[in-house]
Coordinates of C-alpha atoms in Angstrom, one line a residue:
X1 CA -27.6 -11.1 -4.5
X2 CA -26.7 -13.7 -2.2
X3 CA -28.6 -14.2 1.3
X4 CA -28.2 -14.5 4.3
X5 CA -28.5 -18.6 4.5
X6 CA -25.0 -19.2 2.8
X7 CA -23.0 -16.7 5.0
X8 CA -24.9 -18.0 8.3
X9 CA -23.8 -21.2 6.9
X10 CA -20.3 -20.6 6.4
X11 CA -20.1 -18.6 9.3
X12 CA -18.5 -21.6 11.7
X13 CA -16.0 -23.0 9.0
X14 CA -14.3 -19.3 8.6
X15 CA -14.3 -19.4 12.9
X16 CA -12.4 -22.6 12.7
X17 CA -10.1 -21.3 10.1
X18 CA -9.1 -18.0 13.1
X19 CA -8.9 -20.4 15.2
X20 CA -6.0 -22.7 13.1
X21 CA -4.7 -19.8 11.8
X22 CA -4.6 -18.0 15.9
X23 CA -3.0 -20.8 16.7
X24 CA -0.2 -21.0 14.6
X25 CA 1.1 -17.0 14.3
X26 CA 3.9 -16.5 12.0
X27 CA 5.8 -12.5 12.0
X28 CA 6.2 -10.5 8.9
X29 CA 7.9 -12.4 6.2
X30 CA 7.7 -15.6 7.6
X31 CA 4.4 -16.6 7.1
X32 CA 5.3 -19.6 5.2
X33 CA 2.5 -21.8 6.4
X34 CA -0.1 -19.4 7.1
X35 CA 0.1 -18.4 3.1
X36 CA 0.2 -22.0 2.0
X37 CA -2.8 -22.6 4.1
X38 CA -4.6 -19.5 1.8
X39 CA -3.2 -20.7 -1.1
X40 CA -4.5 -24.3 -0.5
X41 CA -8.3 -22.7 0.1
X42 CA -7.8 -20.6 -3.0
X43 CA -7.4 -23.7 -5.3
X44 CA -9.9 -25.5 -3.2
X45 CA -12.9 -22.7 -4.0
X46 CA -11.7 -22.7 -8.0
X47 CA -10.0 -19.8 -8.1
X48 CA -8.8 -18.9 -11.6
X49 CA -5.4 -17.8 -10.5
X50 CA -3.3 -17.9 -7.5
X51 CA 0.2 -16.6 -7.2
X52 CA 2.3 -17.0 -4.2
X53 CA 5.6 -15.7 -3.1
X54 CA 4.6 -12.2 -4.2
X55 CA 6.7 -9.0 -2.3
X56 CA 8.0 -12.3 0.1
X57 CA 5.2 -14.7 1.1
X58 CA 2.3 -12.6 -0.1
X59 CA -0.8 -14.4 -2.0
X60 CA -2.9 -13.5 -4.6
X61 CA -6.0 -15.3 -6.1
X62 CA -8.2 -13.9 -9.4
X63 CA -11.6 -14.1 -9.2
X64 CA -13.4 -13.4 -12.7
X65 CA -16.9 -13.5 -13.2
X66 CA -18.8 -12.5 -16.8
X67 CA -17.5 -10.7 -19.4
X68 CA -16.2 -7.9 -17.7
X69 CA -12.8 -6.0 -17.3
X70 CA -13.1 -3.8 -14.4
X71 CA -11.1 -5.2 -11.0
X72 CA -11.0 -4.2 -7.7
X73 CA -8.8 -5.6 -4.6
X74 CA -10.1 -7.2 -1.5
X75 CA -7.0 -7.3 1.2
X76 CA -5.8 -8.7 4.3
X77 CA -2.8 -9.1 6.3
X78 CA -0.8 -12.5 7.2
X79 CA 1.4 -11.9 10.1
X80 CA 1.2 -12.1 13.8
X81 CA 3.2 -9.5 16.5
X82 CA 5.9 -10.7 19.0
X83 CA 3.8 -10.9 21.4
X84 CA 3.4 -13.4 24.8
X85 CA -0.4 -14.8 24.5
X86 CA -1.9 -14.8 28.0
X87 CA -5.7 -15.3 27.0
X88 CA -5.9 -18.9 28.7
X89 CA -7.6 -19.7 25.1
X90 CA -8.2 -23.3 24.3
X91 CA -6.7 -22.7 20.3
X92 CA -3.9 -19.8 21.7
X93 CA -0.8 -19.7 20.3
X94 CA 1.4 -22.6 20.2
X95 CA 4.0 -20.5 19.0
X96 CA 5.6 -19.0 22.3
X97 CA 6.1 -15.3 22.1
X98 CA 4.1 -14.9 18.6
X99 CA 0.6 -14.3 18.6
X100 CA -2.4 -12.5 16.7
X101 CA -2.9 -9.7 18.9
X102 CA -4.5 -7.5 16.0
X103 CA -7.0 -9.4 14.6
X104 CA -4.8 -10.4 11.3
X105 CA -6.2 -14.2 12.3
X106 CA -9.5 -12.8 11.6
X107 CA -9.3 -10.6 8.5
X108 CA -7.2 -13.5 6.7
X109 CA -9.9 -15.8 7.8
X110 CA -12.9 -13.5 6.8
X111 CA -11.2 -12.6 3.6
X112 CA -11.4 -16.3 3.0
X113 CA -15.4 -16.7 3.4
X114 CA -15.6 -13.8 1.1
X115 CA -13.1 -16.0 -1.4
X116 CA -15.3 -18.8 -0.8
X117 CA -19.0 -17.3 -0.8
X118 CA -18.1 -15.2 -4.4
X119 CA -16.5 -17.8 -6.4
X120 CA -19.6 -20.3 -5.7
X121 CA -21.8 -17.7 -6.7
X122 CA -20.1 -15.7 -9.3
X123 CA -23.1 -13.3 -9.1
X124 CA -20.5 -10.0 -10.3
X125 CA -19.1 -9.4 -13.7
X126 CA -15.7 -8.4 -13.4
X127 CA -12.4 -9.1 -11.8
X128 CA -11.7 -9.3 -8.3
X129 CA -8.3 -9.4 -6.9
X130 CA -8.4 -11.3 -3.4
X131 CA -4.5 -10.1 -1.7
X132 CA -3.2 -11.0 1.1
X133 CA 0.3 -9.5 2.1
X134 CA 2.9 -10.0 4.4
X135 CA 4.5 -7.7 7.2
X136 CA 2.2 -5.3 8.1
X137 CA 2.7 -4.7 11.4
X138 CA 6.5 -3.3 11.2
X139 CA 8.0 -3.9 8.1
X140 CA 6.2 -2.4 5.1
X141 CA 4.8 -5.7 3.2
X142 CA 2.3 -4.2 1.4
X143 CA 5.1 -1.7 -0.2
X144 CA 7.3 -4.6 -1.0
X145 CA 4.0 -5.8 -3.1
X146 CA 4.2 -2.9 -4.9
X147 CA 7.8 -2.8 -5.5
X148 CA 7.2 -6.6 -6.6
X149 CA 4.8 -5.1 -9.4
X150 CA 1.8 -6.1 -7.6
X151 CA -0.9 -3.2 -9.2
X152 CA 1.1 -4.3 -12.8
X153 CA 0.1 -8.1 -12.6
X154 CA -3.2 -7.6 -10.6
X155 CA -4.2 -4.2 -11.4
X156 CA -7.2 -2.5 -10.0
X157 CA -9.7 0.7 -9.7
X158 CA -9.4 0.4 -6.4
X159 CA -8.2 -1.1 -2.9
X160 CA -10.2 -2.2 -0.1
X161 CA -10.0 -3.3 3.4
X162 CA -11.2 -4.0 7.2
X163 CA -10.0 -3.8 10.7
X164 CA -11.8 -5.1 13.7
X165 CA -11.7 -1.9 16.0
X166 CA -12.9 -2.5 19.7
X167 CA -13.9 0.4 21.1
X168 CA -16.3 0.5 18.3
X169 CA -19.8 -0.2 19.1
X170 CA -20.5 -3.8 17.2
X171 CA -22.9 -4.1 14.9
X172 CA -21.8 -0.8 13.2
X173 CA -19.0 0.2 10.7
X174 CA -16.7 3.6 10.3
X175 CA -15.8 5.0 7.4
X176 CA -14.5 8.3 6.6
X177 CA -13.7 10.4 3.9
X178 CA -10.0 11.3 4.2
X179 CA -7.5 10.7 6.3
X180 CA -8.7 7.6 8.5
X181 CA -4.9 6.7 9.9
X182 CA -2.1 8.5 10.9
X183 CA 1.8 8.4 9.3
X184 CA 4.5 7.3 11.3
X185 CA 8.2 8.3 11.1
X186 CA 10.5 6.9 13.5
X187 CA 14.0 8.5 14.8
X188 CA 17.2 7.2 17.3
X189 CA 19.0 9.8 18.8
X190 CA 22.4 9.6 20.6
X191 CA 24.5 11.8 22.9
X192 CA 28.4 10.7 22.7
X193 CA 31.1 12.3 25.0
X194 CA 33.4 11.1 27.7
X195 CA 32.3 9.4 30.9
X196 CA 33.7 9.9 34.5
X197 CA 32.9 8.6 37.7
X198 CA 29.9 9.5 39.5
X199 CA 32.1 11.7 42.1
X200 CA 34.1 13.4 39.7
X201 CA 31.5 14.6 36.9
X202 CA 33.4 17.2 35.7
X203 CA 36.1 14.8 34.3
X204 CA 34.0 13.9 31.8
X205 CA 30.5 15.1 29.8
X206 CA 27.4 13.9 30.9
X207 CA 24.8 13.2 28.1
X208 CA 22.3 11.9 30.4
X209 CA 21.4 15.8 31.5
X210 CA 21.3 16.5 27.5
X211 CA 18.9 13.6 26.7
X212 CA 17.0 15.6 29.6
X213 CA 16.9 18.7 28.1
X214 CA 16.3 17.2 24.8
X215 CA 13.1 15.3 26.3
X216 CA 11.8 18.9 27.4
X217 CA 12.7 20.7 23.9
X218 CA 11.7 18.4 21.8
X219 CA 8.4 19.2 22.5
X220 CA 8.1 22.6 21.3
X221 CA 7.5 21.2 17.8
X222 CA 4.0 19.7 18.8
X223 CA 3.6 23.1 21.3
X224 CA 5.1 26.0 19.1
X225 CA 5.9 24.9 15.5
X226 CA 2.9 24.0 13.9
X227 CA -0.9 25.0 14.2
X228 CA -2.5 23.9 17.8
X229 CA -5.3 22.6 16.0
X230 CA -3.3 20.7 13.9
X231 CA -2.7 16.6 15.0
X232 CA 0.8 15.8 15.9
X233 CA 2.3 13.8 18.4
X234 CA 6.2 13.3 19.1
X235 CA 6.6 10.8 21.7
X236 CA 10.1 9.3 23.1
X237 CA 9.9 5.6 23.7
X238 CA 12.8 4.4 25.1
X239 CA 15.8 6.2 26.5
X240 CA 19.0 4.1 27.7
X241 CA 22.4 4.8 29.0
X242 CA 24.5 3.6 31.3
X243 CA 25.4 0.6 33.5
X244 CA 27.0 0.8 37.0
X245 CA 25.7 3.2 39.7
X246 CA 28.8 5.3 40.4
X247 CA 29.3 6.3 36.9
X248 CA 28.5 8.8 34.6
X249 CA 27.5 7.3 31.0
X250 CA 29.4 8.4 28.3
X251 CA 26.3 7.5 25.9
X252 CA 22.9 7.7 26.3
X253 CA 20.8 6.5 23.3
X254 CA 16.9 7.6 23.3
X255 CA 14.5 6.3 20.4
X256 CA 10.8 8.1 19.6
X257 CA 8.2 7.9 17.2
X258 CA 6.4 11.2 15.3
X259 CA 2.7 10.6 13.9
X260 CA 0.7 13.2 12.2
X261 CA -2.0 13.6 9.1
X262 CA -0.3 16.1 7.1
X263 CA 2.8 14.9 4.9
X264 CA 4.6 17.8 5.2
X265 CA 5.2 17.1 9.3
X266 CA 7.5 14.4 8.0
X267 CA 9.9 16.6 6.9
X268 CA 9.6 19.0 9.4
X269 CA 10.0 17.3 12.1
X270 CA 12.7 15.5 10.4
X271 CA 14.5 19.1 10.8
X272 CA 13.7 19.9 14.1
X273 CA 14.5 17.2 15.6
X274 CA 18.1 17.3 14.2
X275 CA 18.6 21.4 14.8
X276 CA 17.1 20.8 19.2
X277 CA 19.6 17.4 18.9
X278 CA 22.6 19.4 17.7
X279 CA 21.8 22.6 19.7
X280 CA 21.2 20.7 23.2
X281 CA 24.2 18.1 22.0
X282 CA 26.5 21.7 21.7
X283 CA 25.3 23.1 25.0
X284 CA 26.9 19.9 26.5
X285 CA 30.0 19.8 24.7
X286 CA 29.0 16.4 23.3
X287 CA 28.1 14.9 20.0
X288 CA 24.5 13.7 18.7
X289 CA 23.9 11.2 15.8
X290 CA 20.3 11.1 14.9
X291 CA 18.6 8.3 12.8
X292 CA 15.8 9.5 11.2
X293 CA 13.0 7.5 9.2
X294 CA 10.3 7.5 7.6
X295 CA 7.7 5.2 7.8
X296 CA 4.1 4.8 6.8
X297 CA 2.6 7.4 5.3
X298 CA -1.1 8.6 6.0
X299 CA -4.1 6.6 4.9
X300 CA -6.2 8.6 3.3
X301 CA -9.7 7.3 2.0
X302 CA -10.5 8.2 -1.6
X303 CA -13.8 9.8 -2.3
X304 CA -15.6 7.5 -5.0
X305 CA -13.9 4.4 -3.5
X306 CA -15.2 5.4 0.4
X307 CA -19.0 6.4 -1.7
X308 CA -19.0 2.8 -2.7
X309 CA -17.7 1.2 0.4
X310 CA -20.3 3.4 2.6
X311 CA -23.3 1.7 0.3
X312 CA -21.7 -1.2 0.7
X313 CA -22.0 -0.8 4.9
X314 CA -25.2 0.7 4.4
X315 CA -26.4 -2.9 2.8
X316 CA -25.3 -4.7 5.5
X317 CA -26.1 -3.4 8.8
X318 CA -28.5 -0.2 8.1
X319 CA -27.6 3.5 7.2
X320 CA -28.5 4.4 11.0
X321 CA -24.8 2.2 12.0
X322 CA -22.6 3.6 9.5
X323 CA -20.6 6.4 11.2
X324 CA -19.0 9.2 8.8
X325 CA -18.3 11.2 11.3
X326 CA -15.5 10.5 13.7
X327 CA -12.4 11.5 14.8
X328 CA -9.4 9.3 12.5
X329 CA -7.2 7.2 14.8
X330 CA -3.2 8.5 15.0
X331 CA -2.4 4.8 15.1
X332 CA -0.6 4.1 11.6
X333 CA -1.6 1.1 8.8
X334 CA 0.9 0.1 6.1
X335 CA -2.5 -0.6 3.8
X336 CA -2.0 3.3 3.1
X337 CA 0.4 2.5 0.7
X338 CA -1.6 0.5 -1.5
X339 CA -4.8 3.6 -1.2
X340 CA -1.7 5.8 -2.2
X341 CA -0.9 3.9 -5.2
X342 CA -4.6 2.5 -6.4
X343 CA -7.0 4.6 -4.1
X344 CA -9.5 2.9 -2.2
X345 CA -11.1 2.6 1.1
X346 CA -10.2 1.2 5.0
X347 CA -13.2 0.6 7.3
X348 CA -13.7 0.2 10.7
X349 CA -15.7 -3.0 11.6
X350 CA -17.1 -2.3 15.6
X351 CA -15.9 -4.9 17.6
X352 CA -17.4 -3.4 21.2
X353 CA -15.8 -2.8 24.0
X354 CA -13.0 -4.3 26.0
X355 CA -10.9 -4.9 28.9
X356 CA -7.5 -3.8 29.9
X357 CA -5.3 -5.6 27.9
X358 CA -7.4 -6.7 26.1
X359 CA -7.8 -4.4 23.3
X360 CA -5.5 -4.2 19.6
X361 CA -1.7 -5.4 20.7
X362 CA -2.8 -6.6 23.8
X363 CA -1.5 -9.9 25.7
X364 CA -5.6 -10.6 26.4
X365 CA -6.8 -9.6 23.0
X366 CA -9.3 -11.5 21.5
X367 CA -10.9 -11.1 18.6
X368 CA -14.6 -10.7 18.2
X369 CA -16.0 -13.6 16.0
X370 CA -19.6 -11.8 16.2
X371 CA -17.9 -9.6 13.6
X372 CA -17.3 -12.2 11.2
X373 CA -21.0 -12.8 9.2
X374 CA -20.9 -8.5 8.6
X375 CA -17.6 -8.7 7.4
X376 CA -18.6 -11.4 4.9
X377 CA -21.7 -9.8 4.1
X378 CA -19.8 -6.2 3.8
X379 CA -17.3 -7.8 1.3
X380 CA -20.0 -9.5 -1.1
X381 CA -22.4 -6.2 -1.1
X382 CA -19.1 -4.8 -1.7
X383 CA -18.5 -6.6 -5.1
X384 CA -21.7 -7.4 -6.2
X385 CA -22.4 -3.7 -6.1
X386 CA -19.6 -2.3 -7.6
X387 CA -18.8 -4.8 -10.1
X388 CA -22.5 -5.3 -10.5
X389 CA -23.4 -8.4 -12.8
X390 CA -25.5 -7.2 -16.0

């Protein structure tokens, strides 16, 4: 078992690899340097393999240890988020208009020490699969590993990962049984008909009163449709039409987002939406297009994987702060796709509260670096229990 010493030790290096890595945010699929630098620590711990360019620019090192067969995969996430960095931060983003608003900085980073701390000791007998993929945030990367034949090169028993979660109390870790993050489908819908001016309305249709009445009616699939108790949220995002003041659109185009636990709600909110878009769009004599898609599904914990993952938290900072019980978050995590396809296990690392603006996404988000020594800790109990040497 290692101790505490070499991860105290480590601790600042992995803080001054956020802080390069903060500084120089790449978005999904274009994390060229950011995977070179990973790949370039990799070989400089003695990895046994590294593969790059893997579902885009994702990376993957082998880590083997003893005689063993059994593997299981650590991951974390490369890219940054279009977002304006405002946190006066001495390493902040050089790049304007990118940053790490969600803490990938930090779980590539962290991801790293663990790299670093279990190929010096090598005290697991097994294989472990250290992946780090591109694109989370919008576009999916962790599918396009799979569809690269990710789990058929590297395969595994299981998947698992972190997310700093402010709002959490730090020092503690949440893991749950089941479905920890919500799916996430993702429609456009448009009214088309004929515009007029503003004084003569009824020279023409006017589809901003039907994306009115479709705002109103679309709710009844969260209010009426399904079970109260049941999590579901439609929300419309953006709504646009229109450009002068004295005339009536003859488009209005409105974009919203559905999330929810349950798989079924994909496809039946897929329907509703498009029967209340085509019933309002008749009412007003116009036409409606709608765009629906799906997006990530649920992530959903697998038993034995979150049993090993909860020892795991249990080792590192005490039984008494690992929650089990706690409501799941309807925000969505593309890592669901890799628990669908290999099971595994998400956790929550407490990150303590914040600010406004300042928490995930956020213009002022920072990430916690008190986190970073439990993260490391987690991830080695993690192995060295599971893939326990003989």
């Amino acid at each position: 078992m290692l101790h505490t010493d070499p991860i105290a030790a480590l601790t600042p290096e992995v803080i001054a690899w956020r802080y390069h890595i903060h500084s120089n945010p790449e978005l999904g699929f274009d994390e060229n340097d950011t995977a070179r630098f990973v790949s370039e620590k990799l070989r400089a711990f003695g990895f046994d393999e590294v593969h790059e360019g893997i579902g885009g620019t994702g990376v993957v090192g082998v880590l083997r240890s003893g005689t063993g067969t059994r593997a299981i995969g650590l991951r974390a996430e490369l890219d940054a988020l279009p977002v304006v960095e405002k946190t006066g931060l001495s390493y902040a983003s050089r790049n304007e208009g990118v940053m790490h608003a969600c803490g990938h900085d930090g779980h590539t980073a962290m991801l790293l020490g663990a790299a670093r701390l279990l190929s010096q000791s090598r005290a697991f007998d097994g294989i472990v699969n250290f992946i780090f993929q591109p694109a989370e945030e919008n576009e999916g990367g962790s599918m396009r590993m799979i569809e690269d034949g990710v789990f058929k090169r590297f395969p595994v028993e299981a998947m698992y990962a972190v997310h700093n979660w402010p709002g959490v109390k730090l020092g503690t870790i949440a893991i749950r049984v089941g479905a920890q993050m919500a799916a996430v489908d993702n429609f456009e819908l448009s009214f088309e008909g004929l515009g007029a001016h503003a004084a003569m309305p009824q020279l023409g249709d006017d589809p901003i009163l039907a994306a009115g009445a479709f705002v109103q009616a679309v709710q009844r699939i969260v209010s009426r449709s399904v079970d109260p108790q049941t999590a579901l949220v439609v929300s419309l995002t953006q709504i646009h039409g229109g450009n002068v003041g004295n005339i009536v659109p003859g488009k209005v185009w409105l974009q919203g987002t559905c999330r929810f636990f349950e798989p079924g709600h994909s496809d039946h909110c897929q329907t509703l939406i498009g029967e209340i878009a085509r019933g309002v769009a008749a009412a007003h004599a116009l036409k409606a297009t709608l765009d629906y898609k799906k997006g990530y599904p649920p992530l959903i914990n697998t038993a034995d994987a979150t049993a090993r993952a909860v020892e795991a938290a249990a080792a590192t900072v005490g039984r008494e702060n690992v929650s089990t019980e706690f409501s799941p978050s309807l925000g969505c995590e593309d890592f669901a796709f890799m628990i669908r396809e290999a099971g595994g296990c998400y956790a929550w690392i407490g990150a303590g509260d914040v600010g406004p603006g300042e928490g995930l996404h956020g213009d002022r988000y920072v990430f916690n670096d008190e986190i970073v020594p439990t993260v490391l800790r987690y991830y080695v109990n993690l192995v060295e229990q599971t893939l326990p040497a003989s």
